[in-house]
Short mmCIF file of C-alpha atoms in Angstrom, two decimals:
data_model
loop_
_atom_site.label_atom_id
_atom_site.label_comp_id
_atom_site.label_asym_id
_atom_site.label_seq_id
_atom_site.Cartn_x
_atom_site.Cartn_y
_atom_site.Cartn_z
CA UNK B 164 0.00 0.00 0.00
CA UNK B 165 1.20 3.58 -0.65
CA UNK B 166 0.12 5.99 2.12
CA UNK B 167 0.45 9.86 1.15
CA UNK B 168 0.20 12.20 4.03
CA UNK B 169 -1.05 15.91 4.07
CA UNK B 170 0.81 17.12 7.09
CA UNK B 171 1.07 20.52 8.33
CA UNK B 172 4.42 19.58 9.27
CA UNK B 173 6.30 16.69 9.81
CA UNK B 174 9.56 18.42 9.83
CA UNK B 175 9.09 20.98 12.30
CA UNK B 176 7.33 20.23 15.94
CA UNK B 177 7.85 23.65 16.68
CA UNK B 178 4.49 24.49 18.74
CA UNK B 179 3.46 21.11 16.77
CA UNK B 180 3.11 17.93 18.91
CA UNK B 181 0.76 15.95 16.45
CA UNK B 182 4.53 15.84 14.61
CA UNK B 183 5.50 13.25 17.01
CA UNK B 184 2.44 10.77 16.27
CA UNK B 185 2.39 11.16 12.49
CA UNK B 186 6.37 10.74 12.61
CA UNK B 187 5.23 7.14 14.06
CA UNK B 188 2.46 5.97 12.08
CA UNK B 189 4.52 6.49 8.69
CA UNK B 190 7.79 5.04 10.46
CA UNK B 191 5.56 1.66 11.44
CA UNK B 192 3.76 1.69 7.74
CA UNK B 193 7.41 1.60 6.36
CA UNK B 194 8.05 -1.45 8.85
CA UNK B 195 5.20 -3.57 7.49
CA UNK B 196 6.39 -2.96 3.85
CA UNK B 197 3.83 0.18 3.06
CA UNK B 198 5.65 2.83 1.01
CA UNK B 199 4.93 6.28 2.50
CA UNK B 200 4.92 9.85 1.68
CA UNK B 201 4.49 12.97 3.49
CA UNK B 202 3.39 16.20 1.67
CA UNK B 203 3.71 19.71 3.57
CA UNK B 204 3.69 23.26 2.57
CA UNK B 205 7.02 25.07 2.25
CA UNK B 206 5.50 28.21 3.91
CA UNK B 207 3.94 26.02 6.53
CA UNK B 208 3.49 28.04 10.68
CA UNK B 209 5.70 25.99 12.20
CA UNK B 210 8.61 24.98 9.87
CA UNK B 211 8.66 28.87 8.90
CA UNK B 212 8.99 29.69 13.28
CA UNK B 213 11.15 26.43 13.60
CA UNK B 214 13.53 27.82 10.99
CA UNK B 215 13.71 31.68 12.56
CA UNK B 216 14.41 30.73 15.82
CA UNK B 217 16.96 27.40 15.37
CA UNK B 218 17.95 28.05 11.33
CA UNK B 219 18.95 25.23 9.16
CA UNK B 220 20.23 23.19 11.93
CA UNK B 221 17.25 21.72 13.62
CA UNK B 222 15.97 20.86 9.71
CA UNK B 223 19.06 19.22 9.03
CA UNK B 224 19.12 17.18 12.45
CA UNK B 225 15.56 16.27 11.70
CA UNK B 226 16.62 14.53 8.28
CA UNK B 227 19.90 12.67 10.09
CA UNK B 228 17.09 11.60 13.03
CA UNK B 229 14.55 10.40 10.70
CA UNK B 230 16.13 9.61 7.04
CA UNK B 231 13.70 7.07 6.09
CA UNK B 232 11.14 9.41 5.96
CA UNK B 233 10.34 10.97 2.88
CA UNK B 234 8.92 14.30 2.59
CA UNK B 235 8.31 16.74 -0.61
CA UNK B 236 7.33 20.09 0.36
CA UNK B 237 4.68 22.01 -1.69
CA UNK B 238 3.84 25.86 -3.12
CA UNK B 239 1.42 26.97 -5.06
CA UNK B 240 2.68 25.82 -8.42
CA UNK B 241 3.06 21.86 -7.08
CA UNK B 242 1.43 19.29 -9.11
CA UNK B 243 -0.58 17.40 -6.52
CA UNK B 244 -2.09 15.08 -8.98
CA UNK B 245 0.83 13.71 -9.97
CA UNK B 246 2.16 13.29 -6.37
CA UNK B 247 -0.66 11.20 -5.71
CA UNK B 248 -0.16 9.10 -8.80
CA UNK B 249 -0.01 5.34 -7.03
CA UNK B 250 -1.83 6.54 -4.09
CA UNK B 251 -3.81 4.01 -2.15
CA UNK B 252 -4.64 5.87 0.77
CA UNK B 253 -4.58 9.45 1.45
CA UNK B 254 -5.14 11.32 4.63
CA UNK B 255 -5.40 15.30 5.05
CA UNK B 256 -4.63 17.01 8.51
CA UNK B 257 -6.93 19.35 9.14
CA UNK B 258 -4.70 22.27 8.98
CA UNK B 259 -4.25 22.00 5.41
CA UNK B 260 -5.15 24.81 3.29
CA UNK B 261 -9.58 24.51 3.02
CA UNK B 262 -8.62 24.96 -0.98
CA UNK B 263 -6.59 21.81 -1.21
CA UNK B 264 -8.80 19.96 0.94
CA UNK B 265 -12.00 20.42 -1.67
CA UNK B 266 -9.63 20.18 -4.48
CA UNK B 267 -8.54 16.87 -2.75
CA UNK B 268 -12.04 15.74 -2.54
CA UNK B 269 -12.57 16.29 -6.38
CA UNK B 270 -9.85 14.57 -7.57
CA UNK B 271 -11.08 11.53 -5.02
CA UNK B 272 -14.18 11.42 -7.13
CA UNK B 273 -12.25 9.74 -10.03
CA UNK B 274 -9.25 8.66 -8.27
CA UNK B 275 -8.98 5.11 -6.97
CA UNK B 276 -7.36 6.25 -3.98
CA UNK B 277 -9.56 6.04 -0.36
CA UNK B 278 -9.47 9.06 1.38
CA UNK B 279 -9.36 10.46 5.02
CA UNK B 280 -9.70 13.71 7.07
CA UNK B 281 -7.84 13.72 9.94
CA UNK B 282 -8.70 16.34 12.67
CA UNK B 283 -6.29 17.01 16.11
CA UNK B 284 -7.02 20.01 17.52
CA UNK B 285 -10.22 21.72 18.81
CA UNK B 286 -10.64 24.53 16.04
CA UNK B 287 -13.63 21.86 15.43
CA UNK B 288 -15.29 23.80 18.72
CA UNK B 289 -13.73 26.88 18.99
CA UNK B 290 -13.72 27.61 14.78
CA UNK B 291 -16.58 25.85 13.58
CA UNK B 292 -17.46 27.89 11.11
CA UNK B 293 -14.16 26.90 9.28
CA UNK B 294 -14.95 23.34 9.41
CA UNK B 295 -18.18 23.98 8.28
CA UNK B 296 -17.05 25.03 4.84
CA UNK B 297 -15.23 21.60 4.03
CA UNK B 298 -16.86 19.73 1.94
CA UNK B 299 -15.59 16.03 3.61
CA UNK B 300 -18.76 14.54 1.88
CA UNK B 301 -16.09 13.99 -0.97
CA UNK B 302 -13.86 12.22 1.65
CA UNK B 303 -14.58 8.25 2.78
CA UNK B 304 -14.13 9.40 6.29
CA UNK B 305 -12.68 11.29 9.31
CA UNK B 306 -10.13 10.42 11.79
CA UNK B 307 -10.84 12.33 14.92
CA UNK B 308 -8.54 12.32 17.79
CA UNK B 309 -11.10 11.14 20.45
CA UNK B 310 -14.61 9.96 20.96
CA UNK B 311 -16.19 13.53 21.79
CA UNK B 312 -14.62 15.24 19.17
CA UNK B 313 -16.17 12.42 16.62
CA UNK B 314 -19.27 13.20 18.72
CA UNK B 315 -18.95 16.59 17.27
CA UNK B 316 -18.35 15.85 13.61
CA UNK B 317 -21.05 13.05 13.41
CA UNK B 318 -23.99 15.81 15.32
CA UNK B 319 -22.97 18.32 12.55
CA UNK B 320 -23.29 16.10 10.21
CA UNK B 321 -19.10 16.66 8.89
CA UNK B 322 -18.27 13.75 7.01
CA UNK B 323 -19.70 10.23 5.79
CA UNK B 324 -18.29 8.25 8.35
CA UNK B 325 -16.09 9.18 11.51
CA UNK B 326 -14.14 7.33 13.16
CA UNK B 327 -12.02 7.59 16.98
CA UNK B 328 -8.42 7.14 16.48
CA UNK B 329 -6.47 8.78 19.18
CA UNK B 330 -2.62 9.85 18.86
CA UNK B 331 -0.07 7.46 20.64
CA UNK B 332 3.77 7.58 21.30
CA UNK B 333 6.09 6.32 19.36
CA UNK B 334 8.09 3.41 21.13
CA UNK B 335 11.01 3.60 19.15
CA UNK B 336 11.84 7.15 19.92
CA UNK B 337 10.05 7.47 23.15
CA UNK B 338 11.48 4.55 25.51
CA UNK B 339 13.33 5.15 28.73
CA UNK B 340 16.62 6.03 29.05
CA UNK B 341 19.21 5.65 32.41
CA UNK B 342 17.65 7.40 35.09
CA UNK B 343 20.08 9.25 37.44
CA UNK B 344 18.49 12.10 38.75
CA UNK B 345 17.75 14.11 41.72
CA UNK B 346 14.61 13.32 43.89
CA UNK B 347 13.62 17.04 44.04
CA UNK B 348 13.85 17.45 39.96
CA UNK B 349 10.84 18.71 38.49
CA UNK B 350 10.55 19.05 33.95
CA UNK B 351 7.54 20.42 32.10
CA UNK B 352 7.68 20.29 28.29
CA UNK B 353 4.59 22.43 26.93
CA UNK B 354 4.20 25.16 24.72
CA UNK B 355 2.34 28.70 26.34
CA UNK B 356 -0.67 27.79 24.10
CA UNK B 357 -1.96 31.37 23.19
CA UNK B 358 -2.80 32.18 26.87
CA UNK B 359 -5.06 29.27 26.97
CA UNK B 360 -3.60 27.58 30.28
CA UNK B 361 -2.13 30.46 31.75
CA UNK B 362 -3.80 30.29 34.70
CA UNK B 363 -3.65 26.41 35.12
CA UNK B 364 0.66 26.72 34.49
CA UNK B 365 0.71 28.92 37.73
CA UNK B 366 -1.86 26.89 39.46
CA UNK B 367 -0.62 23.74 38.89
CA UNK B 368 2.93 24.23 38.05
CA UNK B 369 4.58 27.53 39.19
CA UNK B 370 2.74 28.03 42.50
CA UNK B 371 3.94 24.44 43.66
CA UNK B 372 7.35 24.27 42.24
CA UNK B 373 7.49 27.81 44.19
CA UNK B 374 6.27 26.27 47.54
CA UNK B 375 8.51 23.23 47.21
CA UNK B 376 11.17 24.53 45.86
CA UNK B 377 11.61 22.18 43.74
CA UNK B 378 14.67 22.44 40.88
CA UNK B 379 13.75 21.62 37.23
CA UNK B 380 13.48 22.96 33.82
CA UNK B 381 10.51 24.19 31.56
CA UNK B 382 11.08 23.53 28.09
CA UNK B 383 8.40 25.54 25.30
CA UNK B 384 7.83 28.04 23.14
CA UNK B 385 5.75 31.55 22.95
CA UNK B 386 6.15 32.55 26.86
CA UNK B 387 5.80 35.87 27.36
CA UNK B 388 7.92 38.22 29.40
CA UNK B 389 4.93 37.67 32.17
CA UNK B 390 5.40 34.32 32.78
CA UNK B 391 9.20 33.89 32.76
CA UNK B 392 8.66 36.45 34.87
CA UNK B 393 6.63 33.97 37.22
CA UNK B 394 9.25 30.88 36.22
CA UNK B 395 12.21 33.39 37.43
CA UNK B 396 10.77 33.47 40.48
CA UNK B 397 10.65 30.19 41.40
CA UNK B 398 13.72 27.39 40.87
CA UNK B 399 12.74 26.42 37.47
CA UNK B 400 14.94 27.19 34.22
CA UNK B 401 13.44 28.02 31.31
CA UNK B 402 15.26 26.15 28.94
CA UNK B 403 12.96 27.08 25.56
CA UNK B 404 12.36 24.69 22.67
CA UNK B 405 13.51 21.13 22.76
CA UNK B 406 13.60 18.84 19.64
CA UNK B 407 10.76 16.02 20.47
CA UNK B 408 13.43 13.31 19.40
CA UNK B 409 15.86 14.87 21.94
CA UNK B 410 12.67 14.92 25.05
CA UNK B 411 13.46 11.17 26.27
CA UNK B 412 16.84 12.15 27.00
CA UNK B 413 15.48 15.09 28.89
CA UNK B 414 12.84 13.41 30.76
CA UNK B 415 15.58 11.22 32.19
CA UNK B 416 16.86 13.68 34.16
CA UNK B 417 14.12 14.51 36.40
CA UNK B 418 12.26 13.03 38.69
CA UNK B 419 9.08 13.65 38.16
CA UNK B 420 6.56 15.67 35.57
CA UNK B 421 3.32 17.05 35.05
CA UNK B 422 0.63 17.28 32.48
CA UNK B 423 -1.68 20.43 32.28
CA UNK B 424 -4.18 20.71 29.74
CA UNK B 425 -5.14 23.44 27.11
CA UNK B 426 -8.49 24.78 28.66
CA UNK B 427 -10.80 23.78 25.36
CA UNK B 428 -9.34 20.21 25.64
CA UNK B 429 -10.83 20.06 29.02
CA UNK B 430 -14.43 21.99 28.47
CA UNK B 431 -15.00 21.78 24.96
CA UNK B 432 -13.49 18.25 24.38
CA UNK B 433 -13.56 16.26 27.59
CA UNK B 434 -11.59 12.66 27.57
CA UNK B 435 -8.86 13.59 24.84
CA UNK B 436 -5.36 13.80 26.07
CA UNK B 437 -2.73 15.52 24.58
CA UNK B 438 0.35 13.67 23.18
CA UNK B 439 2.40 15.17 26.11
CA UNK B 440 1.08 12.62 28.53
CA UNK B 441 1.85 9.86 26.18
CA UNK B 442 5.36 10.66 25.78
CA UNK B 443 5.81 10.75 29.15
CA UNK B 444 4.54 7.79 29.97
CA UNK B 445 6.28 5.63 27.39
CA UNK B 446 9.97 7.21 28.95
CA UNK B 447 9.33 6.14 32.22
CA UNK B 448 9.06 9.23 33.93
CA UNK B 449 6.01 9.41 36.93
CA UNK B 450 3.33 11.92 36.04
CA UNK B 451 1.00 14.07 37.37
CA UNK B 452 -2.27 15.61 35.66
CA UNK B 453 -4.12 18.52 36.30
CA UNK B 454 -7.93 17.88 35.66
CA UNK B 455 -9.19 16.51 32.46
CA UNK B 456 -12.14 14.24 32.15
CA UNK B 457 -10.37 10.40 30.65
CA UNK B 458 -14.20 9.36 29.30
CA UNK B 459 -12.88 6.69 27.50
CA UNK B 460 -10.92 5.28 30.01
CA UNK B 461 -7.64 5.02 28.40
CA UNK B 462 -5.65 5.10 31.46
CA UNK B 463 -5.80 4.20 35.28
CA UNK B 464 -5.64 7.37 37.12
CA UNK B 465 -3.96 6.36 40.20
CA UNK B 466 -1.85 3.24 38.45
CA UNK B 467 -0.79 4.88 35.38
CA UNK B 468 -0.71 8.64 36.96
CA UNK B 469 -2.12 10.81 39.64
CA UNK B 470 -4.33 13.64 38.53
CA UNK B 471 -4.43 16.41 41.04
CA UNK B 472 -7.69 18.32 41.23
CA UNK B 473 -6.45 21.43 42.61
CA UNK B 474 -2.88 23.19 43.07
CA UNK B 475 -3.07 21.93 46.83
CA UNK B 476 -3.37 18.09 45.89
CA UNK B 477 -0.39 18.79 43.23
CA UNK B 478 1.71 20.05 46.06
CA UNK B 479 0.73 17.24 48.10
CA UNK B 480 1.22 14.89 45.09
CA UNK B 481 4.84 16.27 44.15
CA UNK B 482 5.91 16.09 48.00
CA UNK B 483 4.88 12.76 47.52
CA UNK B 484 6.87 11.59 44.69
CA UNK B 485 9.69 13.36 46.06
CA UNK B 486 9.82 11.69 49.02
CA UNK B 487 8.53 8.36 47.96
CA UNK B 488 10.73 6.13 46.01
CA UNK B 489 8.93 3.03 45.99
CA UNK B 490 5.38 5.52 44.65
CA UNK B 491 8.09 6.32 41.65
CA UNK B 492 8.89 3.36 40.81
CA UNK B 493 4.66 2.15 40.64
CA UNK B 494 4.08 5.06 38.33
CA UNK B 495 6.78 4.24 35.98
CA UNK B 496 5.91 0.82 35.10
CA UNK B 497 2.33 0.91 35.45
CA UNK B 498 2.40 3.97 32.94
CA UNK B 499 5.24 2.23 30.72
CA UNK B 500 3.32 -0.99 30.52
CA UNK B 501 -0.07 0.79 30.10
CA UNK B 502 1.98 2.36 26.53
CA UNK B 503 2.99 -0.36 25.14
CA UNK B 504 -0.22 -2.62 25.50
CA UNK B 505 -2.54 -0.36 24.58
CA UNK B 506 -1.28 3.21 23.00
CA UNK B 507 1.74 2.81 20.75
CA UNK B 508 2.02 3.88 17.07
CA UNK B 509 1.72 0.43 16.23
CA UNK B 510 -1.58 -0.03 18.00
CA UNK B 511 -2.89 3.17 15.94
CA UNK B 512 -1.64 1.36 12.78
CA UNK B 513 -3.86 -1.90 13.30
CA UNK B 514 -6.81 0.56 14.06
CA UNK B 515 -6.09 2.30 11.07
CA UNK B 516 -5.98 -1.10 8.64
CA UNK B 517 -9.15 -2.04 10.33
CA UNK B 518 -11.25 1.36 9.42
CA UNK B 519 -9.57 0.51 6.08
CA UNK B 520 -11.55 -2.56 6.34
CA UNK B 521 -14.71 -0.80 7.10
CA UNK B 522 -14.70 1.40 4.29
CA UNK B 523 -16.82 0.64 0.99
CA UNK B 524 -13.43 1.24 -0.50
CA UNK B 525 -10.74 -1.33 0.74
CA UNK B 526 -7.27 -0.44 -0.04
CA UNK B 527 -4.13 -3.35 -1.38
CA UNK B 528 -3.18 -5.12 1.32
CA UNK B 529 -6.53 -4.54 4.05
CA UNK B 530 -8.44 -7.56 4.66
CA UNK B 531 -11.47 -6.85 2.60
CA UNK B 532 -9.32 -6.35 -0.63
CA UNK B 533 -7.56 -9.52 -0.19
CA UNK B 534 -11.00 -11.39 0.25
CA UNK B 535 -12.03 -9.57 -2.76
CA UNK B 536 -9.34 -11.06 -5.28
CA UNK B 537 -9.54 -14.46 -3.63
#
């Protein structure tokens, strides 16, 4: 099968976490014998700020990390039909331009290719009216990236069919490494998100690394002079953007981390986490969540993490793990083992051959098209 991808980026994960997952699914295609190829536009947000702020470097480090992935960036004079010439399966992130996801739907109409829409981000709530204008009746289905948010699509009637398929970590990047750290050391790895967890980073991060006085690092992108203001005044380095490929190695040398939410993830979208957590728990490191709503019960708060309802049980909950080295130890392999039996990229890889099967158009090498031509 030959799997082209619409990516905003798969380059750059410069304020762009979905990088990490997509980065997986092709590398495990490639690994079953699928031939893959990722389109994204030369312009594109986040390669354009990945390239201001770290230059060539971090693009060139991306293609030594990662050189069986092959990529072709696009402008406005790219010849998209022929790129797809050989397609079996094409999916479209929703950030694509809305122009080259109708034009994509056209050409599906007498193409023998099976298309997808693949949505991971909330613009679905909080931009509606953009999704509204797609026309994804052209497209065999939609990938969203948790139950609610296919909830969403199916009551507004976006899309033939829509399917769950959540993002996962990527097990042969995200694994743990040595761990020799210091019991008090505390890492965050999240981006400022437009001011839409500002309150939650002091609540559940600042304010308790403050009181603790805990030592650690804060790696991200887009603070403003405010909060490093509010990191500077508490034991914390901001450190700024980290490679994902390098964030195993930095998880490994701190204790302990935490996940906090975007605020429409946890209103708007209840039950879908972000990739953060998964990353985490595949290295190893013991976690702890500020409130979000797991619906679909793809973890065991308690087992896999602890979730802290307020910035007074996250205290209490990072004293804990401080202190507590046999807690530590319970986190890490209950979250480790709950990764790689349930939410790896290979995991998301059977789920996606099986919506292949579901489909009134089976691609080469799904289970329906082999029953076909037998």
């Amino acid at each position: 099968m030959h799997v082209v991808l619409y990516t905003h980026s798969l380059v750059s994960d410069w304020n762009h976490g979905n990088a990490h997952f997509l980065r997986g699914v092709l590398t495990e295609l490639q690994a079953r014998g699928h031939t893959t190829l990722a389109l994204e536009p030369a312009d594109g947000w986040s390669r354009t700020n990945l390239r201001a702020a770290q230059g060539d470097a971090a693009i060139e480090r991306f293609a030594a990390r990662f050189p069986d992935l092959r990529i072709q960036t696009y402008g406005t004079a790219f010849d998209h039909e022929r790129a797809l010439d050989g397609a079996d399966l094409v999916i479209v992130h929703e950030w694509t331009a809305p122009e080259l996801v109708a034009w994509l739907g056209v050409l599906r109409r007498r193409g023998h290719f099976t298309l997808l829409f693949h949505d991971t981000h909330h613009r679905a709530v909080s931009a509606s009216e953009t999704l509204a204008t797609l026309p994804l009746e052209d497209y065999d289905g939609v990938l969203a990236f948790g139950d609610t948010l296919r909830q969403r699509y199916e009551h507004q009637g976006w899309g033939r069919r829509v399917f769950t398929w959540h993002e996962a970590a990527d097990t042969r990047v995200f694994w743990p490494r040595r761990q020799d750290v210091a019991p008090d050391g505390l890492i965050w790895i999240g981006n400022w998100g437009d001011g839409e967890r500002a309150e939650e980073l002091d609540t559940f991060l600042i304010a308790p690394a403050r009181s603790l006085g805990l030592v650690g690092r804060v790696h991200g992108v887009r603070y403003p002079v405010t909060a490093l203001d509010q990191l500077n005044e508490t034991r914390l380095r901001y450190a700024g953007w980290i490679a994902n490929a390098d964030v195993p190695e930095a998880f490994a040398q701190f204790r302990m981390t935490v996940h906090i939410p975007r605020r429409p993830y946890v209103h708007a979208l209840p039950g879908i986490p972000t990739i953060r957590i998964f990353e985490a728990l595949a290295c190893g490191i013991p976690l702890i969540s500020a409130p979000w709503n797991d619906a679909e019960g793809l973890f065991i708060p308690g087992e896999d993490f602890l979730f802290a309802r307020d910035g007074a049980e996250m205290t209490r909950h990072l004293a804990a793990l401080r202190a507590d080295d046999d807690l530590a130890r319970a986190l890490r392999r209950n979250g480790l083992t709950r990764i790689r039996s349930r939410h790896s990229c290979a995991h998301r890889v059977d789920e996606l051959l099986a919506i292949l099967d579901r489909l009134d158009r089976p691609v080469p090498g799904s289970r329906d098209a082999m029953e076909a031509t037998a």
